[in-house]
PDB file of C-alpha atoms and ligand atoms in Angstrom:
ATOM      1  CA  UNK A   4      12.076  -3.408  12.488  1.00  0.00           C
ATOM      2  CA  UNK A   5      13.930  -0.384  11.208  1.00  0.00           C
ATOM      3  CA  UNK A   6      12.160   2.886  12.051  1.00  0.00           C
ATOM      4  CA  UNK A   7      13.213   6.007  10.185  1.00  0.00           C
ATOM      5  CA  UNK A   8      12.138   9.354  11.625  1.00  0.00           C
ATOM      6  CA  UNK A   9      11.314  11.903   8.922  1.00  0.00           C
ATOM      7  CA  UNK A  10      10.881  15.602   9.612  1.00  0.00           C
ATOM      8  CA  UNK A  11       7.563  15.955   7.796  1.00  0.00           C
ATOM      9  CA  UNK A  12       5.394  14.488   5.007  1.00  0.00           C
ATOM     10  CA  UNK A  13       7.713  15.677   2.263  1.00  0.00           C
ATOM     11  CA  UNK A  14      10.784  14.247   3.954  1.00  0.00           C
ATOM     12  CA  UNK A  15       8.944  10.956   4.584  1.00  0.00           C
ATOM     13  CA  UNK A  16       7.952  10.788   0.929  1.00  0.00           C
ATOM     14  CA  UNK A  17      11.463  11.524  -0.332  1.00  0.00           C
ATOM     15  CA  UNK A  18      13.116   8.962   1.941  1.00  0.00           C
ATOM     16  CA  UNK A  19      10.579   6.244   1.162  1.00  0.00           C
ATOM     17  CA  UNK A  20      10.786   6.993  -2.562  1.00  0.00           C
ATOM     18  CA  UNK A  21      14.561   6.711  -2.248  1.00  0.00           C
ATOM     19  CA  UNK A  22      14.212   3.158  -0.909  1.00  0.00           C
ATOM     20  CA  UNK A  23      11.906   2.223  -3.802  1.00  0.00           C
ATOM     21  CA  UNK A  24      14.237   3.823  -6.370  1.00  0.00           C
ATOM     22  CA  UNK A  25      17.186   1.898  -4.871  1.00  0.00           C
ATOM     23  CA  UNK A  26      15.176  -1.337  -5.116  1.00  0.00           C
ATOM     24  CA  UNK A  27      14.385  -0.666  -8.789  1.00  0.00           C
ATOM     25  CA  UNK A  28      17.999   0.259  -9.569  1.00  0.00           C
ATOM     26  CA  UNK A  29      19.309  -2.849  -7.851  1.00  0.00           C
ATOM     27  CA  UNK A  30      16.758  -5.188  -9.460  1.00  0.00           C
ATOM     28  CA  UNK A  31      15.194  -3.671 -12.602  1.00  0.00           C
ATOM     29  CA  UNK A  32      12.639  -6.505 -12.839  1.00  0.00           C
ATOM     30  CA  UNK A  33      11.389  -5.918  -9.277  1.00  0.00           C
ATOM     31  CA  UNK A  34       7.857  -6.890  -8.364  1.00  0.00           C
ATOM     32  CA  UNK A  35       6.564  -3.876  -6.455  1.00  0.00           C
ATOM     33  CA  UNK A  36       3.513  -4.130  -4.191  1.00  0.00           C
ATOM     34  CA  UNK A  37       1.753  -0.758  -4.309  1.00  0.00           C
ATOM     35  CA  UNK A  38      -0.705   1.077  -2.072  1.00  0.00           C
ATOM     36  CA  UNK A  39      -3.177   3.916  -2.586  1.00  0.00           C
ATOM     37  CA  UNK A  40      -4.651   6.511  -0.202  1.00  0.00           C
ATOM     38  CA  UNK A  41      -3.156   9.846   0.816  1.00  0.00           C
ATOM     39  CA  UNK A  42       0.065   8.555   2.374  1.00  0.00           C
ATOM     40  CA  UNK A  43       1.853   7.405  -0.843  1.00  0.00           C
ATOM     41  CA  UNK A  44       0.938  10.434  -2.990  1.00  0.00           C
ATOM     42  CA  UNK A  45       4.204  12.236  -2.198  1.00  0.00           C
ATOM     43  CA  UNK A  46       6.211   9.082  -2.960  1.00  0.00           C
ATOM     44  CA  UNK A  47       4.578   8.725  -6.373  1.00  0.00           C
ATOM     45  CA  UNK A  48       5.206  12.435  -7.113  1.00  0.00           C
ATOM     46  CA  UNK A  49       8.877  11.957  -6.218  1.00  0.00           C
ATOM     47  CA  UNK A  50       9.235   8.804  -8.327  1.00  0.00           C
ATOM     48  CA  UNK A  51       7.655  10.576 -11.304  1.00  0.00           C
ATOM     49  CA  UNK A  52      10.098  13.481 -10.840  1.00  0.00           C
ATOM     50  CA  UNK A  53      13.102  11.124 -10.689  1.00  0.00           C
ATOM     51  CA  UNK A  54      11.826   9.292 -13.768  1.00  0.00           C
ATOM     52  CA  UNK A  55      11.583  12.574 -15.713  1.00  0.00           C
ATOM     53  CA  UNK A  56      14.691  14.286 -14.405  1.00  0.00           C
ATOM     54  CA  UNK A  57      17.084  11.417 -13.769  1.00  0.00           C
ATOM     55  CA  UNK A  58      15.760   8.651 -15.971  1.00  0.00           C
ATOM     56  CA  UNK A  59      14.655   6.301 -13.180  1.00  0.00           C
ATOM     57  CA  UNK A  60      13.666   3.326 -15.302  1.00  0.00           C
ATOM     58  CA  UNK A  61      10.555   1.259 -14.511  1.00  0.00           C
ATOM     59  CA  UNK A  62      10.358  -0.431 -17.907  1.00  0.00           C
ATOM     60  CA  UNK A  63      11.010  -3.936 -16.591  1.00  0.00           C
ATOM     61  CA  UNK A  64       9.240  -3.604 -13.222  1.00  0.00           C
ATOM     62  CA  UNK A  65       6.010  -5.358 -12.449  1.00  0.00           C
ATOM     63  CA  UNK A  66       3.416  -4.111  -9.964  1.00  0.00           C
ATOM     64  CA  UNK A  67       0.607  -5.586  -7.898  1.00  0.00           C
ATOM     65  CA  UNK A  68      -1.742  -3.325  -5.987  1.00  0.00           C
ATOM     66  CA  UNK A  69      -3.090  -4.189  -2.581  1.00  0.00           C
ATOM     67  CA  UNK A  70      -6.755  -3.530  -3.029  1.00  0.00           C
ATOM     68  CA  UNK A  71      -9.749  -2.215  -4.958  1.00  0.00           C
ATOM     69  CA  UNK A  72     -13.328  -1.257  -4.117  1.00  0.00           C
ATOM     70  CA  UNK A  73     -15.959  -3.820  -5.064  1.00  0.00           C
ATOM     71  CA  UNK A  74     -18.237  -2.594  -7.842  1.00  0.00           C
ATOM     72  CA  UNK A  75     -16.113   0.259  -9.194  1.00  0.00           C
ATOM     73  CA  UNK A  76     -14.943   0.186 -12.795  1.00  0.00           C
ATOM     74  CA  UNK A  77     -11.292   1.082 -13.493  1.00  0.00           C
ATOM     75  CA  UNK A  78     -12.364   4.403 -15.053  1.00  0.00           C
ATOM     76  CA  UNK A  79     -14.367   5.461 -12.001  1.00  0.00           C
ATOM     77  CA  UNK A  80     -12.503   8.416 -10.403  1.00  0.00           C
ATOM     78  CA  UNK A  81     -12.759   6.831  -6.932  1.00  0.00           C
ATOM     79  CA  UNK A  82     -11.354   3.475  -8.014  1.00  0.00           C
ATOM     80  CA  UNK A  83      -7.822   2.567  -7.038  1.00  0.00           C
ATOM     81  CA  UNK A  84      -7.100   1.645 -10.662  1.00  0.00           C
ATOM     82  CA  UNK A  85      -7.887   5.253 -11.619  1.00  0.00           C
ATOM     83  CA  UNK A  86      -5.821   6.563  -8.678  1.00  0.00           C
ATOM     84  CA  UNK A  87      -2.798   4.587  -9.841  1.00  0.00           C
ATOM     85  CA  UNK A  88      -3.177   5.767 -13.443  1.00  0.00           C
ATOM     86  CA  UNK A  89      -3.457   9.406 -12.391  1.00  0.00           C
ATOM     87  CA  UNK A  90      -0.706   9.429  -9.808  1.00  0.00           C
ATOM     88  CA  UNK A  91       1.912   7.047 -11.193  1.00  0.00           C
ATOM     89  CA  UNK A  92       1.196   4.808 -14.160  1.00  0.00           C
ATOM     90  CA  UNK A  93       0.425   7.608 -16.658  1.00  0.00           C
ATOM     91  CA  UNK A  94       3.692   9.385 -15.838  1.00  0.00           C
ATOM     92  CA  UNK A  95       6.400   6.707 -15.786  1.00  0.00           C
ATOM     93  CA  UNK A  96       7.549   4.029 -18.227  1.00  0.00           C
ATOM     94  CA  UNK A  97       5.893   1.031 -16.573  1.00  0.00           C
ATOM     95  CA  UNK A  98       4.633  -1.441 -19.184  1.00  0.00           C
ATOM     96  CA  UNK A  99       0.790  -1.499 -18.961  1.00  0.00           C
ATOM     97  CA  UNK A 100       0.923  -5.305 -19.350  1.00  0.00           C
ATOM     98  CA  UNK A 101       2.822  -5.539 -16.063  1.00  0.00           C
ATOM     99  CA  UNK A 102       0.372  -3.619 -13.851  1.00  0.00           C
ATOM    100  CA  UNK A 103      -2.064  -5.599 -11.736  1.00  0.00           C
ATOM    101  CA  UNK A 104      -4.972  -4.536  -9.527  1.00  0.00           C
ATOM    102  CA  UNK A 105      -7.955  -6.615  -8.378  1.00  0.00           C
ATOM    103  CA  UNK A 106     -10.817  -5.956 -10.805  1.00  0.00           C
ATOM    104  CA  UNK A 107     -13.522  -4.116  -8.864  1.00  0.00           C
ATOM    105  CA  UNK A 108     -16.263  -4.731 -11.428  1.00  0.00           C
ATOM    106  CA  UNK A 109     -15.580  -8.425 -12.013  1.00  0.00           C
ATOM    107  CA  UNK A 110     -18.586 -10.697 -12.518  1.00  0.00           C
ATOM    108  CA  UNK A 111     -17.466 -13.432 -10.138  1.00  0.00           C
ATOM    109  CA  UNK A 112     -15.931 -12.172  -6.860  1.00  0.00           C
ATOM    110  CA  UNK A 113     -14.665 -15.574  -5.704  1.00  0.00           C
ATOM    111  CA  UNK A 114     -13.018 -16.289  -9.026  1.00  0.00           C
ATOM    112  CA  UNK A 115     -11.464 -12.803  -9.029  1.00  0.00           C
ATOM    113  CA  UNK A 116      -9.845 -13.515  -5.629  1.00  0.00           C
ATOM    114  CA  UNK A 117      -8.525 -16.865  -6.883  1.00  0.00           C
ATOM    115  CA  UNK A 118      -7.257 -15.224 -10.085  1.00  0.00           C
ATOM    116  CA  UNK A 119      -5.382 -12.593  -8.089  1.00  0.00           C
ATOM    117  CA  UNK A 120      -3.812 -15.235  -5.848  1.00  0.00           C
ATOM    118  CA  UNK A 121      -2.723 -17.284  -8.864  1.00  0.00           C
ATOM    119  CA  UNK A 122      -1.156 -14.139 -10.267  1.00  0.00           C
ATOM    120  CA  UNK A 123       0.640 -13.380  -6.990  1.00  0.00           C
ATOM    121  CA  UNK A 124       1.994 -16.919  -6.891  1.00  0.00           C
ATOM    122  CA  UNK A 125       3.092 -16.772 -10.512  1.00  0.00           C
ATOM    123  CA  UNK A 126       4.786 -13.357 -10.226  1.00  0.00           C
ATOM    124  CA  UNK A 127       5.860 -13.443  -6.585  1.00  0.00           C
ATOM    125  CA  UNK A 128       7.256 -13.153  -4.105  1.00  0.00           C
ATOM    126  CA  UNK A 129       6.904  -9.379  -3.963  1.00  0.00           C
ATOM    127  CA  UNK A 130      10.333  -7.720  -3.762  1.00  0.00           C
ATOM    128  CA  UNK A 131       9.134  -4.612  -1.969  1.00  0.00           C
ATOM    129  CA  UNK A 132       5.652  -4.079  -0.562  1.00  0.00           C
ATOM    130  CA  UNK A 133       4.630  -0.480   0.129  1.00  0.00           C
ATOM    131  CA  UNK A 134       2.001  -0.134   2.865  1.00  0.00           C
ATOM    132  CA  UNK A 135       0.050   2.642   4.536  1.00  0.00           C
ATOM    133  CA  UNK A 136      -1.728   1.960   7.807  1.00  0.00           C
ATOM    134  CA  UNK A 137      -5.397   2.534   8.603  1.00  0.00           C
ATOM    135  CA  UNK A 138      -6.442   4.335  11.789  1.00  0.00           C
ATOM    136  CA  UNK A 139      -7.682   0.961  13.045  1.00  0.00           C
ATOM    137  CA  UNK A 140      -4.443  -0.839  12.140  1.00  0.00           C
ATOM    138  CA  UNK A 141      -5.526  -2.301   8.815  1.00  0.00           C
ATOM    139  CA  UNK A 142      -2.957  -2.973   6.092  1.00  0.00           C
ATOM    140  CA  UNK A 143      -4.337  -3.325   2.602  1.00  0.00           C
ATOM    141  CA  UNK A 144      -7.966  -3.757   3.597  1.00  0.00           C
ATOM    142  CA  UNK A 145      -7.167  -6.511   6.066  1.00  0.00           C
ATOM    143  CA  UNK A 146      -9.471  -5.205   8.757  1.00  0.00           C
ATOM    144  CA  UNK A 147      -9.209  -6.001  12.504  1.00  0.00           C
ATOM    145  CA  UNK A 148     -11.161  -9.072  13.560  1.00  0.00           C
ATOM    146  CA  UNK A 149     -11.166 -12.460  15.238  1.00  0.00           C
ATOM    147  CA  UNK A 150      -9.052 -13.900  12.460  1.00  0.00           C
ATOM    148  CA  UNK A 151      -7.063 -12.754   9.457  1.00  0.00           C
ATOM    149  CA  UNK A 152      -7.030 -14.153   5.958  1.00  0.00           C
ATOM    150  CA  UNK A 153      -3.866 -15.242   4.149  1.00  0.00           C
ATOM    151  CA  UNK A 154      -5.474 -15.117   0.704  1.00  0.00           C
ATOM    152  CA  UNK A 155      -7.003 -12.415  -1.441  1.00  0.00           C
ATOM    153  CA  UNK A 156     -10.549 -11.935  -0.257  1.00  0.00           C
ATOM    154  CA  UNK A 157     -13.581  -9.710  -0.372  1.00  0.00           C
ATOM    155  CA  UNK A 158     -13.987  -7.779   2.866  1.00  0.00           C
ATOM    156  CA  UNK A 159     -16.761  -5.688   4.422  1.00  0.00           C
ATOM    157  CA  UNK A 160     -15.126  -2.357   5.227  1.00  0.00           C
ATOM    158  CA  UNK A 161     -15.231  -1.392   8.896  1.00  0.00           C
ATOM    159  CA  UNK A 162     -17.030   1.768   9.994  1.00  0.00           C
ATOM    160  CA  UNK A 163     -13.636   3.329  10.843  1.00  0.00           C
ATOM    161  CA  UNK A 164     -12.401   2.720   7.287  1.00  0.00           C
ATOM    162  CA  UNK A 165     -15.659   3.941   5.729  1.00  0.00           C
ATOM    163  CA  UNK A 166     -15.455   7.147   7.814  1.00  0.00           C
ATOM    164  CA  UNK A 167     -11.770   7.681   7.016  1.00  0.00           C
ATOM    165  CA  UNK A 168     -12.228   7.178   3.264  1.00  0.00           C
ATOM    166  CA  UNK A 169     -15.528   9.059   2.865  1.00  0.00           C
ATOM    167  CA  UNK A 170     -13.395  12.115   2.043  1.00  0.00           C
ATOM    168  CA  UNK A 171     -12.549  10.625  -1.360  1.00  0.00           C
ATOM    169  CA  UNK A 172     -16.240  10.428  -2.377  1.00  0.00           C
ATOM    170  CA  UNK A 173     -18.582  13.266  -3.347  1.00  0.00           C
ATOM    171  CA  UNK A 174     -21.302  14.221  -0.864  1.00  0.00           C
ATOM    172  CA  UNK A 175     -24.355  12.078  -1.548  1.00  0.00           C
ATOM    173  CA  UNK A 176     -22.331   9.566  -3.568  1.00  0.00           C
ATOM    174  CA  UNK A 177     -22.762   5.965  -2.446  1.00  0.00           C
ATOM    175  CA  UNK A 178     -19.431   4.714  -1.090  1.00  0.00           C
ATOM    176  CA  UNK A 179     -18.656   1.037  -1.679  1.00  0.00           C
ATOM    177  CA  UNK A 180     -19.103  -1.047   1.458  1.00  0.00           C
ATOM    178  CA  UNK A 181     -16.785  -3.868   0.334  1.00  0.00           C
ATOM    179  CA  UNK A 182     -13.331  -4.191  -1.153  1.00  0.00           C
ATOM    180  CA  UNK A 183     -11.007  -6.833  -2.548  1.00  0.00           C
ATOM    181  CA  UNK A 184      -7.742  -7.033  -0.707  1.00  0.00           C
ATOM    182  CA  UNK A 185      -4.549  -8.983  -0.945  1.00  0.00           C
ATOM    183  CA  UNK A 186      -4.347 -11.164   2.172  1.00  0.00           C
ATOM    184  CA  UNK A 187      -1.682 -11.300   4.846  1.00  0.00           C
ATOM    185  CA  UNK A 188       0.005 -14.236   3.102  1.00  0.00           C
ATOM    186  CA  UNK A 189       1.345 -12.220   0.164  1.00  0.00           C
ATOM    187  CA  UNK A 190       2.242  -9.294   2.429  1.00  0.00           C
ATOM    188  CA  UNK A 191       4.108 -11.460   4.931  1.00  0.00           C
ATOM    189  CA  UNK A 192       6.038 -13.294   2.210  1.00  0.00           C
ATOM    190  CA  UNK A 193       7.166 -10.041   0.565  1.00  0.00           C
ATOM    191  CA  UNK A 194      10.960  -9.888   0.718  1.00  0.00           C
ATOM    192  CA  UNK A 195      10.794  -6.393   2.091  1.00  0.00           C
ATOM    193  CA  UNK A 196       8.008  -4.260   3.571  1.00  0.00           C
ATOM    194  CA  UNK A 197       8.066  -0.459   3.560  1.00  0.00           C
ATOM    195  CA  UNK A 198       5.345   1.080   5.728  1.00  0.00           C
ATOM    196  CA  UNK A 199       4.765   4.814   5.713  1.00  0.00           C
ATOM    197  CA  UNK A 200       2.726   6.987   8.073  1.00  0.00           C
ATOM    198  CA  UNK A 201       2.299  10.684   8.557  1.00  0.00           C
ATOM    199  CA  UNK A 202       0.440  12.971  10.947  1.00  0.00           C
ATOM    200  CA  UNK A 203      -0.638  12.914  14.587  1.00  0.00           C
ATOM    201  CA  UNK A 204      -3.773  10.875  13.826  1.00  0.00           C
ATOM    202  CA  UNK A 205      -1.547   7.839  13.135  1.00  0.00           C
ATOM    203  CA  UNK A 206       0.551   8.155  16.343  1.00  0.00           C
ATOM    204  CA  UNK A 207      -1.475   5.819  18.572  1.00  0.00           C
ATOM    205  CA  UNK A 208      -1.905   3.061  16.002  1.00  0.00           C
ATOM    206  CA  UNK A 209       1.747   3.225  14.985  1.00  0.00           C
ATOM    207  CA  UNK A 210       2.783   2.709  18.602  1.00  0.00           C
ATOM    208  CA  UNK A 211       0.394  -0.243  18.918  1.00  0.00           C
ATOM    209  CA  UNK A 212       1.704  -1.740  15.689  1.00  0.00           C
ATOM    210  CA  UNK A 213       5.344  -1.470  16.748  1.00  0.00           C
ATOM    211  CA  UNK A 214       5.272  -1.843  20.548  1.00  0.00           C
ATOM    212  CA  UNK A 215       1.940  -3.552  21.246  1.00  0.00           C
ATOM    213  CA  UNK A 216       0.921  -7.202  21.265  1.00  0.00           C
ATOM    214  CA  UNK A 217       0.820  -9.116  17.995  1.00  0.00           C
ATOM    215  CA  UNK A 218      -2.924  -9.447  17.545  1.00  0.00           C
ATOM    216  CA  UNK A 219      -5.541  -9.832  14.832  1.00  0.00           C
ATOM    217  CA  UNK A 220      -7.189  -6.771  16.436  1.00  0.00           C
ATOM    218  CA  UNK A 221      -4.305  -4.730  14.961  1.00  0.00           C
ATOM    219  CA  UNK A 222      -3.460  -6.439  11.648  1.00  0.00           C
ATOM    220  CA  UNK A 223      -0.328  -4.287  11.157  1.00  0.00           C
ATOM    221  CA  UNK A 224       1.097  -5.736  14.399  1.00  0.00           C
ATOM    222  CA  UNK A 225       1.752  -8.964  12.469  1.00  0.00           C
ATOM    223  CA  UNK A 226       4.581  -7.104  10.783  1.00  0.00           C
ATOM    224  CA  UNK A 227       6.512  -7.533  14.050  1.00  0.00           C
ATOM    225  CA  UNK A 228       6.971 -11.123  12.835  1.00  0.00           C
ATOM    226  CA  UNK A 229       8.350 -10.103   9.433  1.00  0.00           C
ATOM    227  CA  UNK A 230      12.144 -10.073   9.137  1.00  0.00           C
ATOM    228  CA  UNK A 231      12.570  -7.071   6.844  1.00  0.00           C
ATOM    229  CA  UNK A 232      10.282  -4.161   7.662  1.00  0.00           C
ATOM    230  CA  UNK A 233      11.218  -0.504   7.338  1.00  0.00           C
ATOM    231  CA  UNK A 234       8.866   2.116   8.737  1.00  0.00           C
ATOM    232  CA  UNK A 235       9.317   5.652   7.440  1.00  0.00           C
ATOM    233  CA  UNK A 236       7.141   8.088   9.354  1.00  0.00           C
ATOM    234  CA  UNK A 237       7.138  11.738  10.247  1.00  0.00           C
ATOM    235  CA  UNK A 238       7.717  13.278  13.659  1.00  0.00           C
ATOM    236  CA  UNK A 239       4.008  13.562  14.466  1.00  0.00           C
ATOM    237  CA  UNK A 240       3.225   9.950  13.575  1.00  0.00           C
ATOM    238  CA  UNK A 241       6.188   8.743  15.662  1.00  0.00           C
ATOM    239  CA  UNK A 242       5.475  11.082  18.593  1.00  0.00           C
ATOM    240  CA  UNK A 243       4.273   8.230  20.836  1.00  0.00           C
ATOM    241  CA  UNK A 244       7.256   5.947  20.257  1.00  0.00           C
ATOM    242  CA  UNK A 245      10.264   5.724  22.608  1.00  0.00           C
ATOM    243  CA  UNK A 246      13.107   7.785  21.124  1.00  0.00           C
ATOM    244  CA  UNK A 247      15.592   4.893  21.389  1.00  0.00           C
ATOM    245  CA  UNK A 248      13.655   2.973  18.716  1.00  0.00           C
ATOM    246  CA  UNK A 249      14.108   5.717  16.123  1.00  0.00           C
ATOM    247  CA  UNK A 250      16.832   6.157  13.513  1.00  0.00           C
TER     248      UNK A 250
HETATM  249  C1  F6R B 238      -4.765   1.526   0.320  1.00  0.00           C
HETATM  250  C2  F6R B 238      -4.543   0.701   1.501  1.00  0.00           C
HETATM  251  C3  F6R B 238      -4.909   1.191   2.865  1.00  0.00           C
HETATM  252  C4  F6R B 238      -4.309   2.557   3.189  1.00  0.00           C
HETATM  253  C5  F6R B 238      -4.713   3.009   4.581  1.00  0.00           C
HETATM  254  C6  F6R B 238      -4.157   4.373   4.921  1.00  0.00           C
HETATM  255  O1  F6R B 238      -4.335   0.854  -0.833  1.00  0.00           O
HETATM  256  O2  F6R B 238      -4.082  -0.382   1.356  1.00  0.00           O
HETATM  257  O3  F6R B 238      -4.479   0.249   3.810  1.00  0.00           O
HETATM  258  O4  F6R B 238      -2.908   2.468   3.106  1.00  0.00           O
HETATM  259  O5  F6R B 238      -6.098   3.041   4.671  1.00  0.00           O
HETATM  260  O6  F6R B 238      -4.738   5.319   4.085  1.00  0.00           O
HETATM  261  P1  F6R B 238      -4.209   6.824   4.035  1.00  0.00           P
HETATM  262  O7  F6R B 238      -2.850   6.791   3.463  1.00  0.00           O
HETATM  263  O8  F6R B 238      -5.190   7.532   3.142  1.00  0.00           O
HETATM  264  O9  F6R B 238      -4.225   7.322   5.445  1.00  0.00           O
END
C-alpha cells in the first residue's frame, strides 16, 4: 500500500485529483468508480477547475458510483445522484449516457442490485476506484459485520453511519435507513484503488485499516489484500501511523 502524506485537506484533494487526472490522460476511456460524502468534494472542485482551465477531457470516460440511499429520487437534494450532478457531472464534459448510480427509487430492490452488477460486469473492471472511509471502517456502504458481500446489495445503515451522515439532512427530515452499495467484489477487482481521508476523526480507523488485522469488522482492512492501493490523507488523519510507512 502506498501512503501519501498531504499537508491538509486542500493538498490531499489536489494530489488525489492529480492521480485521477493522470489516469484519465493515460486512458481516456477509463471506468472511474466514484464516491460521495465530504472527503471527495475538494477533488471534484479541482477536476472541474482543470477541465475549465486546462481542458482535462472526460468525454470518453465512464463512471460508476458506489452507493445511493434507498427511497430517494435522483432530484432529491440529499441523494447521491444529485450530489454528483451538483459537484461534478454538471461542470465537466462527461457524457450523461456514461454515468451510473444505483437507482434509489427503483421499484424492485433485488432486481436493481442485479442490474447494477450486470452493468459492473459489462463495463468493468473499474480502472480507478475512489473511496472515502467511514468512521467505522466502511467503504461504499459495506458496513462492519460478521460477513461481507461481494455483490451489490441493499444494506441497513449502522448507527455510526446514520449519526455521521445526519449532517446532510435537515432537522426533522427523515433520513433513509437503508442504502444500495456496490459490494466488495467490484471494489477488490478494481485495477487501482485511491482512498482519501482527512481530519483527526479518521486517525484511529485509518490506522486500523492499514496496520490492523484484516477483518470483516473493519471492511476497509480488506484493502490490505489488494495489490494497487494508494492512500492520500492529511497529517491529522495519518497522525496515528508510524512515520516510516509514509511517503
Ligand atoms: C460515499 C461512501 C462512503 C463515504 C464515507 C466517508 O459514497 O461511499 O463510504 O466515503 O462514509 O464519508 P465522508 O467523506 O463524508 O467522511
